[in-house]
mmCIF file of C-alpha atoms and ligand atoms in Angstrom:
data_model
loop_
_atom_site.group_PDB
_atom_site.id
_atom_site.type_symbol
_atom_site.label_atom_id
_atom_site.label_comp_id
_atom_site.label_asym_id
_atom_site.label_seq_id
_atom_site.Cartn_x
_atom_site.Cartn_y
_atom_site.Cartn_z
ATOM 1 C CA UNK V 235 3.331 31.359 -8.625
ATOM 2 C CA UNK V 236 2.980 28.228 -7.253
ATOM 3 C CA UNK V 237 3.794 27.388 -3.690
ATOM 4 C CA UNK V 238 7.166 25.729 -3.047
ATOM 5 C CA UNK V 239 5.424 23.148 -1.300
ATOM 6 C CA UNK V 240 3.438 22.226 -4.757
ATOM 7 C CA UNK V 241 6.728 21.964 -7.089
ATOM 8 C CA UNK V 242 8.470 19.720 -4.346
ATOM 9 C CA UNK V 243 5.736 16.664 -5.260
ATOM 10 C CA UNK V 244 5.008 14.896 -8.164
ATOM 11 C CA UNK V 245 1.572 13.030 -8.959
ATOM 12 C CA UNK V 246 1.192 9.425 -7.547
ATOM 13 C CA UNK V 247 3.181 7.418 -10.333
ATOM 14 C CA UNK V 248 0.650 4.455 -9.883
ATOM 15 C CA UNK V 249 -2.024 6.547 -10.700
ATOM 16 C CA UNK V 250 -0.689 8.014 -13.464
ATOM 17 C CA UNK V 251 0.390 4.616 -15.297
ATOM 18 C CA UNK V 252 -3.207 3.422 -14.451
ATOM 19 C CA UNK V 253 -4.929 5.894 -16.248
ATOM 20 C CA UNK V 254 -2.279 5.900 -19.204
ATOM 21 C CA UNK V 255 -3.533 2.367 -19.584
ATOM 22 C CA UNK V 256 -7.145 3.075 -18.840
ATOM 23 C CA UNK V 257 -7.045 6.026 -21.480
ATOM 24 C CA UNK V 258 -5.286 3.592 -24.391
ATOM 25 C CA UNK V 259 -8.026 1.184 -23.449
ATOM 26 C CA UNK V 260 -10.784 3.757 -24.038
ATOM 27 C CA UNK V 261 -9.101 4.578 -27.528
ATOM 28 C CA UNK V 262 -9.331 0.906 -28.382
ATOM 29 C CA UNK V 263 -6.264 -0.474 -27.872
ATOM 30 C CA UNK V 264 -6.201 -4.025 -26.197
ATOM 31 C CA UNK V 265 -4.112 -3.114 -23.101
ATOM 32 C CA UNK V 266 -3.309 -5.587 -20.175
ATOM 33 C CA UNK V 267 -3.346 -3.759 -17.374
ATOM 34 C CA UNK V 268 -1.035 -4.921 -14.415
ATOM 35 C CA UNK V 269 -0.827 -1.336 -13.054
ATOM 36 C CA UNK V 270 -3.735 -1.279 -10.814
ATOM 37 C CA UNK V 271 -3.692 -1.175 -7.088
ATOM 38 C CA UNK V 272 -7.152 -2.023 -6.230
ATOM 39 C CA UNK V 273 -8.938 -5.405 -6.306
ATOM 40 C CA UNK V 274 -11.021 -6.236 -9.107
ATOM 41 C CA UNK V 275 -14.002 -7.673 -7.099
ATOM 42 C CA UNK V 276 -17.170 -5.506 -6.600
ATOM 43 C CA UNK V 277 -18.194 -4.148 -3.185
ATOM 44 C CA UNK V 278 -20.100 -7.100 -1.386
ATOM 45 C CA UNK V 279 -23.970 -6.665 -1.923
ATOM 46 C CA UNK V 280 -24.563 -6.591 1.855
ATOM 47 C CA UNK V 281 -22.321 -3.565 2.303
ATOM 48 C CA UNK V 282 -23.899 -1.568 -0.613
ATOM 49 C CA UNK V 283 -27.310 -2.044 0.760
ATOM 50 C CA UNK V 284 -26.284 -0.326 4.180
ATOM 51 C CA UNK V 285 -25.186 2.701 2.051
ATOM 52 C CA UNK V 286 -28.655 2.526 0.226
ATOM 53 C CA UNK V 287 -30.462 2.289 3.529
ATOM 54 C CA UNK V 288 -28.355 5.189 5.082
ATOM 55 C CA UNK V 289 -29.468 6.988 2.078
ATOM 56 C CA UNK V 290 -33.222 6.159 2.116
ATOM 57 C CA UNK V 291 -33.342 6.875 6.240
ATOM 58 C CA UNK V 292 -31.981 10.187 5.387
ATOM 59 C CA UNK V 293 -28.352 9.897 7.200
ATOM 60 C CA UNK V 294 -27.021 12.264 4.779
ATOM 61 C CA UNK V 295 -26.014 15.331 6.715
ATOM 62 C CA UNK V 296 -22.370 15.957 8.499
ATOM 63 C CA UNK V 297 -21.268 13.701 11.001
ATOM 64 C CA UNK V 298 -18.955 14.267 13.840
ATOM 65 C CA UNK V 299 -15.401 14.960 12.310
ATOM 66 C CA UNK V 300 -13.327 12.090 13.212
ATOM 67 C CA UNK V 301 -16.391 9.654 12.434
ATOM 68 C CA UNK V 302 -19.855 8.337 13.763
ATOM 69 C CA UNK V 303 -19.551 6.204 17.403
ATOM 70 C CA UNK V 304 -21.091 3.114 15.855
ATOM 71 C CA UNK V 305 -18.036 2.977 13.379
ATOM 72 C CA UNK V 306 -15.217 3.766 16.164
ATOM 73 C CA UNK V 307 -16.790 1.195 18.461
ATOM 74 C CA UNK V 308 -16.483 -1.487 15.509
ATOM 75 C CA UNK V 309 -13.092 0.165 14.668
ATOM 76 C CA UNK V 310 -12.157 -0.707 18.210
ATOM 77 C CA UNK V 311 -13.761 -3.993 18.268
ATOM 78 C CA UNK V 312 -11.803 -5.035 15.222
ATOM 79 C CA UNK V 313 -8.492 -3.812 16.690
ATOM 80 C CA UNK V 314 -9.364 -5.970 19.834
ATOM 81 C CA UNK V 315 -10.168 -9.098 17.880
ATOM 82 C CA UNK V 316 -8.012 -9.006 15.113
ATOM 83 C CA UNK V 317 -4.833 -7.389 16.425
ATOM 84 C CA UNK V 318 -4.960 -7.691 20.526
ATOM 85 C CA UNK V 319 -5.276 -4.137 20.893
ATOM 86 C CA UNK V 320 -7.355 -1.944 22.947
ATOM 87 C CA UNK V 321 -8.368 1.608 22.159
ATOM 88 C CA UNK V 322 -10.945 3.904 23.338
ATOM 89 C CA UNK V 323 -12.739 6.492 21.197
ATOM 90 C CA UNK V 324 -10.379 9.252 21.881
ATOM 91 C CA UNK V 325 -7.648 7.069 20.297
ATOM 92 C CA UNK V 326 -9.502 6.604 17.021
ATOM 93 C CA UNK V 327 -10.059 8.633 13.934
ATOM 94 C CA UNK V 328 -11.926 7.689 10.466
ATOM 95 C CA UNK V 329 -10.614 9.740 7.545
ATOM 96 C CA UNK V 330 -11.634 9.809 3.669
ATOM 97 C CA UNK V 331 -9.251 6.745 2.901
ATOM 98 C CA UNK V 332 -6.157 5.142 4.787
ATOM 99 C CA UNK V 333 -3.984 7.670 2.433
ATOM 100 C CA UNK V 334 -5.951 10.455 4.133
ATOM 101 C CA UNK V 335 -5.263 9.017 7.728
ATOM 102 C CA UNK V 336 -1.687 8.810 6.736
ATOM 103 C CA UNK V 337 -1.837 12.697 5.260
ATOM 104 C CA UNK V 338 -3.522 13.818 8.809
ATOM 105 C CA UNK V 339 -0.410 11.700 10.671
ATOM 106 C CA UNK V 340 2.069 14.051 8.622
ATOM 107 C CA UNK V 341 0.393 17.004 9.148
ATOM 108 C CA UNK V 342 0.114 16.531 12.857
ATOM 109 C CA UNK V 343 3.875 15.143 13.575
ATOM 110 C CA UNK V 344 6.034 16.170 10.491
ATOM 111 C CA UNK V 345 7.827 19.756 10.393
ATOM 112 C CA UNK V 346 10.834 21.544 9.139
ATOM 113 C CA UNK V 347 14.048 19.885 10.284
ATOM 114 C CA UNK V 348 12.290 16.449 11.094
ATOM 115 C CA UNK V 349 13.460 13.314 9.672
ATOM 116 C CA UNK V 350 11.101 10.299 8.587
ATOM 117 C CA UNK V 351 12.811 7.123 7.931
ATOM 118 C CA UNK V 352 11.218 5.297 4.701
ATOM 119 C CA UNK V 353 12.384 1.805 4.140
ATOM 120 C CA UNK V 354 12.537 1.325 0.425
ATOM 121 C CA UNK V 355 10.843 -0.007 -1.630
ATOM 122 C CA UNK V 356 8.048 2.001 -0.378
ATOM 123 C CA UNK V 357 4.615 2.643 -1.049
ATOM 124 C CA UNK V 358 4.571 5.609 -3.643
ATOM 125 C CA UNK V 359 3.026 8.450 -1.497
ATOM 126 C CA UNK V 360 5.198 8.085 1.662
ATOM 127 C CA UNK V 361 7.784 10.558 0.694
ATOM 128 C CA UNK V 362 5.703 12.823 -1.289
ATOM 129 C CA UNK V 363 3.625 13.076 2.247
ATOM 130 C CA UNK V 364 6.748 13.931 4.294
ATOM 131 C CA UNK V 365 7.761 16.456 1.643
ATOM 132 C CA UNK V 366 4.575 18.189 1.633
ATOM 133 C CA UNK V 367 5.060 18.693 5.191
ATOM 134 C CA UNK V 368 8.390 20.235 5.057
ATOM 135 C CA UNK V 369 10.181 17.394 6.399
ATOM 136 C CA UNK V 370 12.871 15.120 4.994
ATOM 137 C CA UNK V 371 12.150 11.519 3.750
ATOM 138 C CA UNK V 372 15.287 9.329 4.881
ATOM 139 C CA UNK V 373 15.204 6.382 2.452
ATOM 140 C CA UNK V 374 16.906 3.162 4.041
ATOM 141 C CA UNK V 375 17.251 0.260 1.058
ATOM 142 C CA UNK V 376 16.029 -3.093 2.195
ATOM 143 C CA UNK V 377 17.071 -6.486 0.389
ATOM 144 C CA UNK V 378 15.361 -9.222 -1.364
ATOM 145 C CA UNK V 379 17.226 -11.412 0.716
ATOM 146 C CA UNK V 380 16.139 -10.286 4.029
ATOM 147 C CA UNK V 381 12.442 -10.405 2.553
ATOM 148 C CA UNK V 382 12.799 -6.571 2.310
ATOM 149 C CA UNK V 383 12.447 -6.053 6.082
ATOM 150 C CA UNK V 384 14.830 -3.379 7.267
ATOM 151 C CA UNK V 385 17.562 -4.584 9.404
ATOM 152 C CA UNK V 386 17.455 -3.485 13.108
ATOM 153 C CA UNK V 387 21.122 -2.260 12.970
ATOM 154 C CA UNK V 388 20.693 -0.685 9.709
ATOM 155 C CA UNK V 389 17.577 1.115 11.045
ATOM 156 C CA UNK V 390 19.455 2.290 14.281
ATOM 157 C CA UNK V 391 22.464 3.536 11.881
ATOM 158 C CA UNK V 392 19.975 5.743 10.115
ATOM 159 C CA UNK V 393 18.422 7.405 13.672
ATOM 160 C CA UNK V 394 19.511 10.765 14.547
ATOM 161 C CA UNK V 395 18.167 13.504 16.950
ATOM 162 C CA UNK V 396 15.858 14.437 14.040
ATOM 163 C CA UNK V 397 14.338 11.394 13.577
ATOM 164 C CA UNK V 398 10.594 11.875 14.004
ATOM 165 C CA UNK V 399 9.020 8.756 12.694
ATOM 166 C CA UNK V 400 9.469 5.273 10.781
ATOM 167 C CA UNK V 401 7.252 4.544 8.227
ATOM 168 C CA UNK V 402 6.257 0.455 8.120
ATOM 169 C CA UNK V 403 4.019 -1.283 5.618
ATOM 170 C CA UNK V 404 3.648 -4.877 6.288
ATOM 171 C CA UNK V 405 2.476 -6.718 4.288
ATOM 172 C CA UNK V 406 3.831 -4.521 2.027
ATOM 173 C CA UNK V 407 2.912 -2.874 -1.464
ATOM 174 C CA UNK V 408 4.981 -3.263 -3.721
ATOM 175 C CA UNK V 409 7.020 -6.326 -2.271
ATOM 176 C CA UNK V 410 4.017 -8.290 -0.828
ATOM 177 C CA UNK V 411 6.435 -9.372 2.111
ATOM 178 C CA UNK V 412 5.384 -9.541 5.729
ATOM 179 C CA UNK V 413 7.591 -8.471 8.759
ATOM 180 C CA UNK V 414 7.827 -11.351 11.273
ATOM 181 C CA UNK V 415 7.512 -10.821 15.119
ATOM 182 C CA UNK V 416 11.081 -10.896 15.901
ATOM 183 C CA UNK V 417 12.300 -8.331 13.946
ATOM 184 C CA UNK V 418 9.388 -6.035 14.648
ATOM 185 C CA UNK V 419 10.168 -6.783 18.526
ATOM 186 C CA UNK V 420 13.752 -5.405 17.578
ATOM 187 C CA UNK V 421 12.118 -2.432 15.896
ATOM 188 C CA UNK V 422 9.872 -1.697 18.510
ATOM 189 C CA UNK V 423 12.841 -1.529 21.134
ATOM 190 C CA UNK V 424 14.800 1.142 19.016
ATOM 191 C CA UNK V 425 11.523 3.225 18.900
ATOM 192 C CA UNK V 426 11.271 3.277 22.536
ATOM 193 C CA UNK V 427 14.807 3.730 22.965
ATOM 194 C CA UNK V 428 15.566 6.514 20.595
ATOM 195 C CA UNK V 429 11.872 7.925 21.000
ATOM 196 C CA UNK V 430 10.465 7.950 17.363
ATOM 197 C CA UNK V 431 6.944 7.403 16.325
ATOM 198 C CA UNK V 432 6.164 4.365 14.336
ATOM 199 C CA UNK V 433 3.593 4.683 10.980
ATOM 200 C CA UNK V 434 2.304 1.285 10.767
ATOM 201 C CA UNK V 435 0.456 1.024 7.484
ATOM 202 C CA UNK V 436 -1.616 -2.294 7.881
ATOM 203 C CA UNK V 437 -4.251 -1.667 4.761
ATOM 204 C CA UNK V 438 -2.872 -5.398 3.615
ATOM 205 C CA UNK V 439 -3.494 -7.066 6.842
ATOM 206 C CA UNK V 440 -6.505 -9.327 5.498
ATOM 207 C CA UNK V 441 -4.584 -10.314 2.123
ATOM 208 C CA UNK V 442 -2.052 -13.004 3.576
ATOM 209 C CA UNK V 443 -1.373 -16.413 2.034
ATOM 210 C CA UNK V 444 -0.072 -19.818 3.383
ATOM 211 C CA UNK V 445 -1.098 -19.371 6.809
ATOM 212 C CA UNK V 446 1.252 -16.694 7.533
ATOM 213 C CA UNK V 447 0.437 -14.290 10.632
ATOM 214 C CA UNK V 448 -0.113 -10.634 10.763
ATOM 215 C CA UNK V 449 1.425 -8.847 13.693
ATOM 216 C CA UNK V 450 0.825 -5.315 14.417
ATOM 217 C CA UNK V 451 3.800 -3.814 15.973
ATOM 218 C CA UNK V 452 1.603 -1.873 18.296
ATOM 219 C CA UNK V 453 0.464 -4.813 19.963
ATOM 220 C CA UNK V 454 4.203 -5.609 21.278
ATOM 221 C CA UNK V 455 3.956 -3.737 24.498
ATOM 222 C CA UNK V 456 2.224 -1.113 26.091
ATOM 223 C CA UNK V 457 5.377 1.163 25.348
ATOM 224 C CA UNK V 458 5.726 0.641 21.652
ATOM 225 C CA UNK V 459 1.872 1.230 21.645
ATOM 226 C CA UNK V 460 2.287 4.471 22.915
ATOM 227 C CA UNK V 461 4.771 5.377 19.848
ATOM 228 C CA UNK V 462 2.487 3.811 17.179
ATOM 229 C CA UNK V 463 -0.207 4.997 15.057
ATOM 230 C CA UNK V 464 -1.752 2.205 13.148
ATOM 231 C CA UNK V 465 -3.233 3.173 9.987
ATOM 232 C CA UNK V 466 -5.827 0.593 8.173
ATOM 233 C CA UNK V 467 -8.890 0.882 5.839
ATOM 234 C CA UNK V 468 -11.397 -0.820 3.899
ATOM 235 C CA UNK V 469 -10.287 -0.512 0.291
ATOM 236 C CA UNK V 470 -8.327 -3.422 -0.129
ATOM 237 C CA UNK V 471 -9.994 -5.811 2.554
ATOM 238 C CA UNK V 472 -13.452 -5.081 1.375
ATOM 239 C CA UNK V 473 -12.895 -4.070 -2.308
ATOM 240 C CA UNK V 474 -14.041 -0.201 -1.029
ATOM 241 C CA UNK V 475 -11.394 1.816 -2.838
ATOM 242 C CA UNK V 476 -13.670 4.378 -4.123
ATOM 243 C CA UNK V 477 -16.054 4.556 -0.958
ATOM 244 C CA UNK V 478 -12.958 6.385 0.791
ATOM 245 C CA UNK V 479 -12.639 5.073 4.012
ATOM 246 C CA UNK V 480 -9.531 4.630 6.198
ATOM 247 C CA UNK V 481 -8.759 4.906 9.980
ATOM 248 C CA UNK V 482 -5.996 5.434 12.338
ATOM 249 C CA UNK V 483 -5.487 4.383 15.937
ATOM 250 C CA UNK V 484 -2.882 6.069 18.352
ATOM 251 C CA UNK V 485 -1.930 8.307 21.200
ATOM 252 C CA UNK V 486 -5.214 10.628 22.212
ATOM 253 C CA UNK V 487 -3.069 13.745 22.161
ATOM 254 C CA UNK V 488 -1.726 12.778 18.282
ATOM 255 C CA UNK V 489 -5.502 11.874 17.126
ATOM 256 C CA UNK V 490 -6.797 14.882 18.468
ATOM 257 C CA UNK V 491 -4.577 16.966 16.751
ATOM 258 C CA UNK V 492 -5.370 14.966 13.522
ATOM 259 C CA UNK V 493 -8.979 15.329 13.946
ATOM 260 C CA UNK V 494 -8.589 19.264 14.314
ATOM 261 C CA UNK V 495 -6.681 19.235 11.032
ATOM 262 C CA UNK V 496 -9.450 17.057 9.285
ATOM 263 C CA UNK V 497 -11.765 19.324 10.890
ATOM 264 C CA UNK V 498 -10.568 22.147 8.722
ATOM 265 C CA UNK V 499 -9.849 20.164 5.569
ATOM 266 C CA UNK V 500 -12.034 17.559 4.234
ATOM 267 C CA UNK V 501 -14.673 17.616 7.742
ATOM 268 C CA UNK V 502 -16.376 13.985 8.268
ATOM 269 C CA UNK V 503 -15.729 11.224 5.897
ATOM 270 C CA UNK V 504 -18.872 10.729 3.973
ATOM 271 C CA UNK V 505 -21.910 9.768 6.008
ATOM 272 C CA UNK V 506 -23.239 7.131 3.839
ATOM 273 C CA UNK V 507 -19.552 5.307 3.511
ATOM 274 C CA UNK V 508 -19.673 5.182 7.323
ATOM 275 C CA UNK V 509 -22.824 3.282 7.736
ATOM 276 C CA UNK V 510 -21.635 1.010 5.039
ATOM 277 C CA UNK V 511 -18.228 0.488 6.903
ATOM 278 C CA UNK V 512 -20.153 -0.516 10.138
ATOM 279 C CA UNK V 513 -21.700 -3.016 7.979
ATOM 280 C CA UNK V 514 -18.500 -3.987 6.476
ATOM 281 C CA UNK V 515 -16.642 -4.422 9.842
ATOM 282 C CA UNK V 516 -19.310 -5.933 11.639
ATOM 283 C CA UNK V 517 -21.486 -8.028 8.816
ATOM 284 C CA UNK V 518 -20.321 -11.593 7.249
ATOM 285 C CA UNK V 519 -16.360 -11.540 6.379
ATOM 286 C CA UNK V 520 -16.544 -14.790 4.209
ATOM 287 C CA UNK V 521 -16.206 -12.485 1.347
ATOM 288 C CA UNK V 522 -12.871 -11.951 2.093
ATOM 289 C CA UNK V 523 -11.842 -15.540 2.081
ATOM 290 C CA UNK V 524 -13.269 -16.122 -1.187
ATOM 291 C CA UNK V 525 -11.283 -12.784 -2.596
ATOM 292 C CA UNK V 526 -8.435 -14.337 -0.884
ATOM 293 C CA UNK V 527 -8.672 -18.099 -2.741
ATOM 294 C CA UNK V 528 -8.739 -16.383 -5.909
ATOM 295 C CA UNK V 529 -5.600 -13.895 -5.274
ATOM 296 C CA UNK V 530 -3.959 -16.911 -3.876
ATOM 297 C CA UNK V 531 -4.307 -18.903 -7.304
ATOM 298 C CA UNK V 532 -3.314 -15.877 -9.388
ATOM 299 C CA UNK V 533 -0.294 -15.308 -7.144
ATOM 300 C CA UNK V 534 0.965 -19.060 -7.486
ATOM 301 C CA UNK V 535 0.277 -18.613 -11.077
ATOM 302 C CA UNK V 536 1.920 -15.167 -11.993
ATOM 303 C CA UNK V 537 5.000 -16.015 -9.824
ATOM 304 C CA UNK V 538 5.687 -19.260 -11.496
ATOM 305 C CA UNK V 539 5.064 -17.618 -15.011
ATOM 306 C CA UNK V 540 7.527 -14.606 -14.374
ATOM 307 C CA UNK V 541 10.127 -17.101 -13.044
ATOM 308 C CA UNK V 542 10.151 -19.044 -16.104
ATOM 309 C CA UNK V 543 11.045 -15.837 -18.026
ATOM 310 C CA UNK V 544 14.547 -15.802 -19.253
ATOM 311 C CA UNK V 545 16.818 -13.037 -17.094
ATOM 312 C CA UNK V 546 13.837 -12.822 -14.879
ATOM 313 C CA UNK V 547 13.652 -13.663 -11.063
ATOM 314 C CA UNK V 548 10.534 -13.442 -8.628
ATOM 315 C CA UNK V 549 10.242 -14.256 -5.052
ATOM 316 C CA UNK V 550 6.937 -15.599 -3.810
ATOM 317 C CA UNK V 551 5.246 -12.902 -2.009
ATOM 318 C CA UNK V 552 3.250 -13.736 1.094
ATOM 319 C CA UNK V 553 0.681 -11.007 1.365
ATOM 320 C CA UNK V 554 -0.920 -8.478 -0.847
ATOM 321 C CA UNK V 555 -1.846 -8.625 -4.562
ATOM 322 C CA UNK V 556 1.595 -7.903 -6.414
ATOM 323 C CA UNK V 557 4.407 -9.715 -7.986
ATOM 324 C CA UNK V 558 7.826 -8.115 -7.806
ATOM 325 C CA UNK V 559 10.252 -9.472 -9.641
ATOM 326 C CA UNK V 560 13.665 -8.705 -10.359
ATOM 327 C CA UNK V 561 14.577 -7.593 -14.019
ATOM 328 C CA UNK V 562 17.897 -5.829 -13.630
ATOM 329 C CA UNK V 563 19.570 -8.633 -15.843
ATOM 330 C CA UNK V 564 17.710 -7.264 -18.765
ATOM 331 C CA UNK V 565 18.881 -3.665 -18.378
ATOM 332 C CA UNK V 566 21.528 -2.940 -21.104
ATOM 333 C CA UNK V 567 20.011 -4.942 -23.837
ATOM 334 C CA UNK V 568 18.768 -2.898 -26.929
ATOM 335 C CA UNK V 569 15.822 -2.695 -29.118
ATOM 336 C CA UNK V 570 16.699 -1.091 -32.148
ATOM 337 C CA UNK V 571 18.553 2.221 -31.649
ATOM 338 C CA UNK V 572 17.092 2.116 -28.166
ATOM 339 C CA UNK V 573 18.606 0.954 -24.970
ATOM 340 C CA UNK V 574 16.474 -0.596 -21.957
ATOM 341 C CA UNK V 575 18.856 0.946 -19.015
ATOM 342 C CA UNK V 576 16.334 1.128 -16.224
ATOM 343 C CA UNK V 577 12.827 -0.157 -14.769
ATOM 344 C CA UNK V 578 11.204 3.100 -16.484
ATOM 345 C CA UNK V 579 12.479 2.137 -19.723
ATOM 346 C CA UNK V 580 11.415 -1.151 -19.297
ATOM 347 C CA UNK V 581 7.735 -0.619 -18.343
ATOM 348 C CA UNK V 582 7.756 2.135 -21.123
ATOM 349 C CA UNK V 583 8.866 -0.470 -23.608
ATOM 350 C CA UNK V 584 6.394 -3.033 -22.333
ATOM 351 C CA UNK V 585 3.401 -0.599 -22.507
ATOM 352 C CA UNK V 586 4.342 0.379 -26.215
ATOM 353 C CA UNK V 587 5.759 -2.870 -27.786
ATOM 354 C CA UNK V 588 3.647 -5.545 -25.742
ATOM 355 C CA UNK V 589 0.419 -3.272 -24.645
ATOM 356 C CA UNK V 590 1.125 -4.558 -21.341
ATOM 357 C CA UNK V 591 1.013 -1.823 -18.298
ATOM 358 C CA UNK V 592 3.022 -2.032 -15.127
ATOM 359 C CA UNK V 593 4.605 0.002 -12.604
ATOM 360 C CA UNK V 594 8.570 0.708 -12.922
ATOM 361 C CA UNK V 595 10.383 -0.344 -9.319
ATOM 362 C CA UNK V 596 11.831 3.196 -9.557
ATOM 363 C CA UNK V 597 8.628 4.797 -8.475
ATOM 364 C CA UNK V 598 9.086 2.717 -5.309
ATOM 365 C CA UNK V 599 12.578 3.762 -4.798
ATOM 366 C CA UNK V 600 14.322 0.477 -6.337
ATOM 367 C CA UNK V 601 15.180 0.583 -9.884
ATOM 368 C CA UNK V 602 16.140 -3.159 -9.890
ATOM 369 C CA UNK V 603 12.400 -4.304 -10.054
ATOM 370 C CA UNK V 604 8.917 -3.917 -11.685
ATOM 371 C CA UNK V 605 5.453 -4.461 -9.762
ATOM 372 C CA UNK V 606 2.793 -6.371 -11.321
ATOM 373 C CA UNK V 607 -0.849 -6.480 -9.626
ATOM 374 C CA UNK V 608 -2.662 -9.784 -10.262
ATOM 375 C CA UNK V 609 -5.939 -7.992 -9.083
ATOM 376 C CA UNK V 610 -6.737 -8.860 -12.763
ATOM 377 C CA UNK V 611 -8.233 -12.286 -14.031
ATOM 378 C CA UNK V 612 -6.243 -15.436 -14.850
ATOM 379 C CA UNK V 613 -7.092 -15.291 -18.343
ATOM 380 C CA UNK V 614 -5.484 -11.532 -18.545
ATOM 381 C CA UNK V 615 -2.389 -12.631 -16.769
ATOM 382 C CA UNK V 616 -1.884 -15.520 -19.077
ATOM 383 C CA UNK V 617 -2.147 -13.492 -21.938
ATOM 384 C CA UNK V 618 -0.093 -10.358 -20.451
ATOM 385 C CA UNK V 619 2.646 -12.681 -19.146
ATOM 386 C CA UNK V 620 2.836 -14.017 -23.290
ATOM 387 C CA UNK V 621 3.099 -10.579 -24.361
ATOM 388 C CA UNK V 622 5.862 -9.503 -21.996
ATOM 389 C CA UNK V 623 7.869 -13.069 -23.293
ATOM 390 C CA UNK V 624 7.478 -12.443 -26.761
ATOM 391 C CA UNK V 625 8.481 -8.535 -26.156
ATOM 392 C CA UNK V 626 11.495 -9.729 -24.451
ATOM 393 C CA UNK V 627 12.716 -12.076 -26.843
ATOM 394 C CA UNK V 628 12.785 -9.370 -29.307
ATOM 395 C CA UNK V 629 15.849 -7.417 -27.408
ATOM 396 C CA UNK V 630 19.283 -7.657 -28.472
ATOM 397 C CA UNK V 631 22.474 -8.070 -26.338
ATOM 398 C CA UNK V 632 24.279 -4.675 -26.072
ATOM 399 C CA UNK V 633 27.487 -5.068 -28.378
HETATM 400 C C1 PLP P 1784 -4.007 1.441 -1.180
HETATM 401 C C2 PLP P 1784 -3.118 1.597 -0.298
HETATM 402 C C3 PLP P 1784 -3.319 2.757 0.794
HETATM 403 C C4 PLP P 1784 -4.373 3.573 0.580
HETATM 404 O O1 PLP P 1784 -5.813 3.148 0.824
HETATM 405 P P1 PLP P 1784 -6.962 4.166 0.701
HETATM 406 O O2 PLP P 1784 -7.447 3.394 1.974
HETATM 407 O O3 PLP P 1784 -7.776 3.755 -0.618
HETATM 408 O O4 PLP P 1784 -6.653 5.388 0.774
HETATM 409 C C5 PLP P 1784 -2.417 2.995 1.583
HETATM 410 N N1 PLP P 1784 -1.114 2.115 1.701
HETATM 411 C C6 PLP P 1784 -0.903 1.419 0.891
HETATM 412 C C7 PLP P 1784 0.501 0.606 1.074
HETATM 413 C C8 PLP P 1784 -1.669 1.045 -0.092
HETATM 414 O O5 PLP P 1784 -1.440 0.188 -0.860
#
């Protein structure tokens, strides 16, 4: 019989839709995939070369569990120059992806009776990682009219004696929204006042548009820094999803516990990947600007096309690579004897009828929306939107 823990969670819905779309494609169906959560760019050549060199040099053995010093130092330097944060090596851990760093945090901090506040819409793994560690996710809804930032007074109302942590994600997957300094300041005050941790997932830090600025909440003062674990990684910024490398920074005692946990599960992140990561962080960064220019063009295009569809509204995201249109006015419409009454119904209808894969908002805790990744070509975006337009035109009003 399976453990209770194993039955408490579901597989990642975004990965599930992505694999369904890929399977349809493999069987010869021409699917346009807006489901993906990874850049469609290749890892830059100089980073790959660093990995090849590591292999040829025989850097193929176990390394220290929490990462090699050269990589920790590169991460420390990154925090200093990008975020104005200073850490030492004991305050850094390198893991097999940001998701793994988040999981180590969950294992080190959460337990029975603990509550972890998660603003919705949220990234799909947050609630399940809390559940896997016997704690309770407390979902707090945020609104498009607030740019999907949690209102400090609403947050304070959700805090109880059991509150262990708040998970923040800015820029956000799925909404693409960015927290401003003022709101972060108020959240930081609450964390200090009520003594809870802030888990700040900043994986989309480099993907922001229109001159917006990313602020790490840990940089707002020593007190909040002592309550914050900053999580970041190379998957999105350097198109390195398959390499599996992420990292976290925070109080030394928590990082030490996370390192102990990692030593009993995965051991060190891949030695070769760590060498590539040093190159990614310390080598030329102009690749990011090129990728960003391309994403920006697609962002404007997909948002204007989605906004032009009947009964759909779509705010302009400031970061990441997702459009998050409100589709709730479509619900209740019919197709034959079927009624589209949720984001899940709509996503399934579009996959079957339009051969377009995207993720239903319900997977992120908000049924009024769907998520489309624009980490795909402009040509695919044009074709995909056209297919969606046609499929939507076949829907009939109930009655
Ligand atoms: C992609 C993603 C991650 C995971 O990144 P990995 O480093 O590949 O594990 C974490 N958080 C969010 C919000 C993401 O979208």
